[in-house]
Amino acid sequence: GVQTCALPISLLVGISGTAQRGTDFLLPGAARYLRFITHELAPAIERQYRANPQRRALSGLSHGGYFVVAALVLEGLEGTLSFSHYLSTESSYGAHADPVAYRAYVAQLDGKPLPATLFLTGSRNGNGPGVVTPLYNQLAAQNQPGLNLLRAEYDTTHVGADAPAFEDALARFFS
């Protein structure tokens, strides 16, 4: 007889263009952009490709990495997460004055249930030491029921961390 095998398939959706990154990836515009992704884009993709909304991942680099963390904070404060996996690579500190103000923003999550994985990645030669590692340490010290918090650091440049972080995430969570 014929045997079939159901292999997991990952669908990568890239939203191209950088003209709006300073608006869409940073607060307050990030809230509007997140609503577009979660209420319009993702449902349209899931209808067309029968993708599983319980296995969504959000990934970003630099300001995009900040957007990933901001999305987790925005949704965590509302009590409903739209993604099972959040991959933040080489996060900037966004529209906050500095990394300390960024961590104060994230501190709002303390005690909130976050049933998801947050994978914070950085470059030893970029934002890893000054932004990513302190953010990881803070979140690890907070009470985040359900949060699977992971961290990785790569010996790359700021932009160069994107590919190894994404490949690492695929291997860890979607293979």
XYZ file of N, CA and C in Angstrom:
525
model
N 0.801 -1.166 0.000
C 0.000 0.000 0.000
C 0.860 1.251 0.000
N 0.216 2.337 -0.202
C 0.873 3.636 -0.203
C 0.925 4.161 1.228
N 2.108 4.611 1.627
C 2.251 5.201 2.948
C 2.419 6.706 2.798
N 1.783 7.419 3.662
C 1.953 8.871 3.662
C 2.557 9.301 4.984
N 3.211 10.393 4.938
C 3.853 10.940 6.136
C 3.452 12.406 6.253
N 2.935 12.759 7.402
C 2.554 14.159 7.630
C 3.738 14.894 8.244
N 4.440 15.641 7.443
C 5.581 16.417 7.917
C 5.135 17.806 8.331
N 5.714 18.316 9.400
C 5.381 19.700 9.751
C 5.971 20.649 8.711
N 5.184 21.604 8.334
C 5.624 22.588 7.354
C 5.575 23.958 8.012
N 6.635 24.696 7.822
C 6.662 26.068 8.322
C 6.437 27.013 7.162
N 5.662 28.020 7.401
C 5.375 29.035 6.403
C 5.981 30.340 6.899
N 6.890 30.902 6.118
C 7.546 32.153 6.477
C 6.885 33.292 5.707
N 6.431 34.280 6.433
C 5.822 35.455 5.821
C 6.690 36.655 6.176
N 7.242 37.275 5.178
C 8.058 38.458 5.398
C 7.319 39.696 4.936
N 7.323 40.706 5.765
C 6.723 41.986 5.398
C 7.888 42.894 5.051
N 8.026 43.200 3.777
C 9.227 43.912 3.338
C 9.073 45.424 3.407
N 10.215 46.063 3.274
C 10.244 47.523 3.278
C 10.667 48.060 4.635
N 11.478 49.088 4.615
C 11.954 49.661 5.871
C 11.511 51.103 6.071
N 10.748 51.630 5.151
C 10.369 53.045 5.235
C 9.575 53.368 6.503
N 8.783 52.432 6.984
C 7.931 52.680 8.144
C 8.483 52.082 9.438
N 9.712 51.556 9.424
C 10.218 50.839 10.606
C 10.265 51.714 11.848
N 10.546 52.999 11.701
C 10.583 53.900 12.841
C 9.208 54.212 13.402
N 8.169 53.920 12.627
C 6.784 54.124 13.071
C 6.147 52.808 13.493
N 6.226 51.801 12.614
C 5.528 50.541 12.855
C 6.165 49.681 13.942
N 7.471 49.732 14.087
C 8.142 48.850 15.044
C 8.268 49.454 16.440
N 8.077 50.764 16.556
C 8.258 51.444 17.838
C 6.916 51.935 18.369
N 6.823 52.061 19.670
C 5.605 52.610 20.266
C 5.514 54.098 19.963
N 4.355 54.635 19.744
C 3.041 54.015 19.894
C 2.552 53.283 18.641
N 3.222 53.456 17.501
C 2.766 52.834 16.250
C 2.772 51.315 16.274
N 3.597 50.717 17.129
C 3.681 49.254 17.196
C 2.341 48.619 17.550
N 1.543 49.290 18.353
C 0.234 48.732 18.728
C -0.666 48.600 17.495
N -0.656 49.613 16.649
C -1.468 49.575 15.417
C -0.950 48.504 14.465
N 0.360 48.432 14.322
C 0.979 47.446 13.428
C 0.706 46.020 13.927
N 0.771 45.821 15.226
C 0.468 44.516 15.801
C -0.983 44.123 15.523
N -1.894 45.052 15.671
C -3.309 44.763 15.367
C -3.474 44.363 13.905
N -2.790 45.049 12.992
C -2.844 44.677 11.578
C -2.364 43.234 11.387
N -1.229 42.895 11.987
C -0.673 41.545 11.823
C -1.613 40.493 12.413
N -2.093 40.725 13.616
C -2.887 39.698 14.306
C -4.344 39.628 13.863
N -4.920 40.751 13.455
C -6.345 40.747 13.097
C -6.618 40.668 11.602
N -5.639 41.037 10.775
C -5.853 41.018 9.326
C -4.916 40.057 8.608
N -3.612 40.270 8.742
C -2.642 39.491 7.975
C -2.637 38.013 8.357
N -2.421 37.712 9.626
C -2.338 36.306 10.052
C -3.620 35.533 9.745
N -4.808 36.061 10.054
C -6.016 35.305 9.715
C -6.170 35.054 8.206
N -5.786 36.014 7.386
C -5.877 35.809 5.933
C -4.926 34.698 5.486
N -3.730 34.686 6.021
C -2.762 33.633 5.681
C -3.259 32.285 6.174
N -3.771 32.239 7.379
C -4.249 30.975 7.942
C -5.447 30.427 7.194
N -6.294 31.290 6.672
C -7.414 30.814 5.844
C -6.899 30.225 4.534
N -5.954 30.912 3.910
C -5.468 30.473 2.604
C -4.633 29.202 2.697
N -3.825 29.065 3.743
C -2.891 27.943 3.825
C -3.238 26.942 4.921
N -4.360 27.110 5.570
C -4.789 26.240 6.664
C -3.691 26.083 7.722
N -3.044 27.170 8.035
C -1.994 27.175 9.056
C -2.627 27.135 10.446
N -1.873 26.661 11.391
C -2.347 26.510 12.758
C -2.111 27.803 13.552
N -3.161 28.500 13.947
C -2.986 29.750 14.698
C -2.385 29.532 16.087
N -2.347 28.298 16.551
C -1.739 28.000 17.850
C -0.216 27.865 17.758
N 0.324 27.895 16.531
C 1.772 27.718 16.325
C 2.352 28.895 15.540
N 1.941 30.081 15.879
C 2.467 31.286 15.236
C 3.753 31.734 15.922
N 4.666 32.270 15.117
C 5.886 32.865 15.667
C 6.026 34.276 15.108
N 6.555 35.157 15.920
C 6.837 36.525 15.510
C 8.332 36.734 15.668
N 8.975 37.225 14.625
C 10.428 37.373 14.634
C 10.812 38.751 14.119
N 11.872 39.317 14.696
C 12.351 40.606 14.228
C 13.773 40.883 14.670
N 14.442 41.751 13.911
C 15.826 42.149 14.145
C 15.897 43.649 14.426
N 16.678 44.035 15.424
C 16.934 45.418 15.772
C 15.637 46.108 16.209
N 15.165 47.125 15.505
C 13.859 47.702 15.860
C 12.779 46.628 15.737
N 12.940 45.703 14.806
C 12.009 44.580 14.685
C 12.073 43.675 15.907
N 13.277 43.497 16.471
C 13.428 42.734 17.706
C 12.757 43.432 18.871
N 12.846 44.746 18.895
C 12.120 45.526 19.891
C 10.615 45.328 19.701
N 10.148 45.359 18.449
C 8.724 45.174 18.157
C 8.218 43.840 18.717
N 9.017 42.799 18.594
C 8.633 41.480 19.109
C 8.399 41.564 20.619
N 9.314 42.195 21.346
C 9.160 42.323 22.798
C 7.973 43.233 23.115
N 7.817 44.329 22.380
C 6.676 45.228 22.599
C 5.361 44.492 22.362
N 5.316 43.619 21.354
C 4.110 42.832 21.092
C 3.792 41.935 22.283
N 4.813 41.307 22.844
C 4.609 40.456 24.015
C 4.096 41.288 25.198
N 4.649 42.470 25.410
C 4.202 43.332 26.505
C 2.761 43.784 26.256
N 2.480 44.293 25.070
C 1.126 44.779 24.763
C 0.085 43.683 24.964
N 0.362 42.512 24.417
C -0.618 41.423 24.530
C -0.625 40.816 25.925
N 0.552 40.747 26.564
C 0.615 40.218 27.922
C -0.191 41.053 28.897
N -0.176 42.361 28.715
C -0.964 43.241 29.575
C -2.459 43.087 29.319
N -2.827 42.746 28.075
C -4.237 42.509 27.742
C -4.697 41.121 28.171
N -3.748 40.193 28.341
C -4.099 38.851 28.796
C -4.307 37.820 27.706
N -4.031 38.163 26.442
C -4.189 37.215 25.345
C -3.006 37.339 24.400
N -2.274 36.234 24.232
C -1.130 36.234 23.322
C -1.545 35.676 21.967
N -1.067 36.298 20.898
C -1.375 35.872 19.537
C -0.338 34.932 18.957
N 0.792 34.771 19.651
C 1.895 33.962 19.136
C 2.320 32.953 20.186
N 2.779 31.800 19.729
C 3.322 30.801 20.645
C 4.815 31.018 20.851
N 5.468 31.666 19.884
C 6.910 31.883 19.926
C 7.230 33.325 19.508
N 8.092 33.943 20.290
C 8.542 35.306 20.034
C 10.060 35.254 19.910
N 10.600 35.621 18.754
C 12.046 35.630 18.524
C 12.497 37.072 18.342
N 13.211 37.572 19.337
C 13.723 38.942 19.306
C 15.234 38.881 19.130
N 15.715 39.370 17.995
C 17.140 39.346 17.698
C 17.712 40.754 17.726
N 18.771 40.920 18.513
C 19.507 42.184 18.569
C 18.571 43.370 18.824
N 17.655 43.192 19.760
C 16.676 44.234 20.055
C 17.342 45.575 20.325
N 16.780 46.598 19.713
C 17.127 47.964 20.098
C 16.331 48.252 21.371
N 16.498 49.420 21.959
C 15.638 49.761 23.092
C 14.471 50.628 22.648
N 14.238 50.603 21.340
C 13.038 51.199 20.787
C 12.929 52.688 21.001
N 11.746 53.112 21.336
C 11.475 54.535 21.523
C 11.773 54.987 22.947
N 12.300 54.078 23.773
C 12.645 54.434 25.148
C 13.977 55.183 25.152
N 14.229 55.925 26.188
C 15.432 56.762 26.257
C 16.722 55.951 26.305
N 16.652 54.753 26.904
C 17.851 53.930 27.079
C 17.417 52.525 27.488
N 18.362 51.590 27.621
C 17.993 50.220 28.017
C 17.304 50.132 29.385
N 17.623 51.029 30.302
C 16.984 51.017 31.618
C 15.491 51.334 31.477
N 15.152 52.340 30.680
C 13.747 52.687 30.448
C 13.021 51.545 29.721
N 13.703 50.883 28.816
C 13.145 49.725 28.111
C 12.800 48.626 29.114
N 13.717 48.338 30.030
C 13.464 47.294 31.022
C 12.322 47.694 31.959
N 12.187 48.982 32.258
C 11.067 49.447 33.084
C 9.743 49.194 32.362
N 9.721 49.386 31.050
C 8.529 49.095 30.247
C 8.181 47.609 30.347
N 9.182 46.753 30.207
C 8.966 45.307 30.246
C 8.585 44.835 31.655
N 9.004 45.568 32.685
C 8.693 45.196 34.072
C 7.194 45.166 34.335
N 6.401 45.821 33.496
C 4.944 45.784 33.640
C 4.399 44.362 33.545
N 5.147 43.467 32.942
C 4.704 42.081 32.772
C 4.850 41.242 34.037
N 5.589 41.741 35.023
C 5.853 40.948 36.221
C 4.546 40.434 36.813
N 4.457 39.114 36.961
C 3.274 38.474 37.520
C 2.217 38.092 36.507
N 2.353 38.542 35.270
C 1.360 38.228 34.235
C 1.650 36.847 33.643
N 0.627 36.018 33.456
C 0.848 34.736 32.785
C 1.189 34.961 31.312
N 2.237 34.299 30.861
C 2.687 34.425 29.470
C 2.934 33.024 28.910
N 1.896 32.357 28.451
C 2.062 30.993 27.934
C 2.668 30.989 26.528
N 3.976 31.223 26.468
C 4.672 31.311 25.175
C 6.162 31.133 25.414
N 6.892 31.073 24.319
C 8.352 31.045 24.351
C 8.870 32.385 23.868
N 9.770 32.964 24.636
C 10.478 34.178 24.224
C 11.942 33.818 24.089
N 12.460 33.939 22.869
C 13.846 33.617 22.557
C 14.557 34.933 22.273
N 15.365 35.377 23.233
C 16.116 36.622 23.103
C 17.509 36.289 22.593
N 17.859 36.842 21.446
C 19.171 36.552 20.859
C 19.902 37.856 20.571
N 21.215 37.763 20.607
C 22.006 38.955 20.363
C 23.388 38.618 19.856
N 24.102 39.652 19.518
C 25.475 39.537 19.038
C 26.425 40.005 20.127
N 27.505 39.293 20.299
C 28.535 39.718 21.267
C 29.116 41.065 20.871
N 29.027 41.394 19.581
C 29.607 42.623 19.043
C 28.552 43.687 18.751
N 27.342 43.481 19.238
C 26.256 44.419 18.955
C 25.483 44.742 20.218
N 24.162 44.547 20.161
C 23.287 44.892 21.273
C 23.195 43.816 22.344
N 23.840 42.668 22.124
C 23.776 41.582 23.097
C 24.153 42.002 24.507
N 25.368 42.510 24.717
C 25.794 42.847 26.084
C 25.016 43.998 26.728
N 24.669 45.015 25.973
C 24.070 46.210 26.566
C 22.559 46.231 26.628
N 21.901 45.474 25.761
C 20.437 45.506 25.709
C 19.846 44.125 25.975
N 20.284 43.114 25.219
C 19.650 41.792 25.264
C 19.926 41.065 26.584
N 21.170 40.997 27.009
C 21.501 40.269 28.235
C 20.823 40.875 29.464
N 20.866 42.203 29.658
C 20.149 42.768 30.810
C 18.626 42.535 30.746
N 18.063 42.567 29.554
C 16.630 42.294 29.411
C 16.330 40.847 29.797
N 17.149 39.922 29.317
C 16.985 38.516 29.672
C 17.076 38.346 31.194
N 18.101 38.926 31.814
C 18.287 38.786 33.258
C 17.085 39.319 34.037
N 16.534 40.440 33.580
C 15.362 40.996 34.254
C 14.178 40.059 34.136
N 13.896 39.591 32.919
C 12.754 38.704 32.731
C 12.925 37.400 33.498
N 14.149 36.899 33.581
C 14.409 35.665 34.331
C 14.136 35.867 35.822
N 14.322 37.085 36.323
C 14.095 37.382 37.735
C 12.629 37.691 38.045
N 11.853 38.021 37.016
C 10.434 38.335 37.215
C 9.630 37.040 37.331
N 8.403 37.178 37.828
C 7.475 36.057 37.916
C 6.631 36.045 36.646
N 6.938 35.142 35.733
C 6.238 35.060 34.448
C 5.674 33.650 34.270
N 4.520 33.343 34.890
C 3.960 31.995 34.765
C 3.762 31.597 33.298
N 4.286 30.428 32.952
C 4.116 29.886 31.606
C 5.164 30.306 30.604
N 5.987 31.292 30.929
C 6.961 31.781 29.956
C 8.167 30.855 29.876
N 8.460 30.400 28.680
C 9.684 29.656 28.390
C 10.674 30.684 27.856
N 11.578 31.133 28.699
C 12.523 32.198 28.362
C 13.867 31.586 27.998
N 14.340 31.904 26.799
C 15.606 31.378 26.311
C 16.467 32.515 25.785
N 17.778 32.275 25.767
C 18.706 33.290 25.290
C 19.830 32.617 24.531
N 20.309 33.286 23.498
C 21.486 32.826 22.753
C 22.264 34.046 22.304
N 23.561 33.861 22.200
C 24.424 34.945 21.747
C 25.322 34.403 20.643
N 25.561 35.213 19.638
C 26.329 34.791 18.473
C 27.521 35.722 18.277
N 28.587 35.165 17.743
C 29.793 35.941 17.482
C 29.686 36.537 16.077
N 28.819 37.535 15.953
C 28.524 38.162 14.665
C 28.442 39.668 14.850
N 28.059 40.333 13.788
C 27.734 41.752 13.850
C 26.259 41.897 14.215
N 25.813 43.113 14.375
C 24.410 43.401 14.697
C 23.487 42.751 13.672
N 23.624 43.106 12.415
C 22.765 42.551 11.364
C 23.095 41.076 11.110
N 24.358 40.712 11.289
C 24.778 39.339 11.053
C 24.166 38.330 11.996
N 23.595 38.761 13.106
C 22.965 37.845 14.062
C 21.632 37.308 13.554
N 21.031 37.959 12.572
C 19.706 37.592 12.104
C 19.637 36.152 11.605
N 20.488 35.771 10.679
C 20.410 34.429 10.089
C 20.682 33.330 11.121
N 21.761 33.398 11.917
C 21.958 32.312 12.880
C 20.852 32.229 13.932
N 20.307 33.358 14.340
C 19.225 33.346 15.326
C 17.979 32.689 14.739
N 17.641 33.029 13.511
C 16.457 32.457 12.883
C 16.643 30.959 12.660
N 17.812 30.560 12.180
C 18.090 29.132 11.974
C 18.050 28.379 13.301
N 18.592 28.976 14.340
C 18.565 28.385 15.682
C 17.119 28.199 16.145
N 16.296 29.212 15.973
C 14.893 29.135 16.367
C 14.152 28.038 15.591
N 14.375 27.968 14.286
C 13.734 26.914 13.492
C 14.107 25.527 14.010
N 15.393 25.326 14.258
C 15.859 24.026 14.742
C 15.289 23.692 16.125
N 15.217 24.678 16.995
C 14.736 24.444 18.355
C 13.230 24.206 18.424
N 12.465 24.957 17.657
C 11.021 24.986 17.867
C 10.183 24.408 16.744
N 10.706 24.309 15.544
C 9.847 23.940 14.425
C 10.402 22.817 13.562
N 11.316 22.012 14.098
C 11.831 20.907 13.284
C 11.215 19.593 13.690
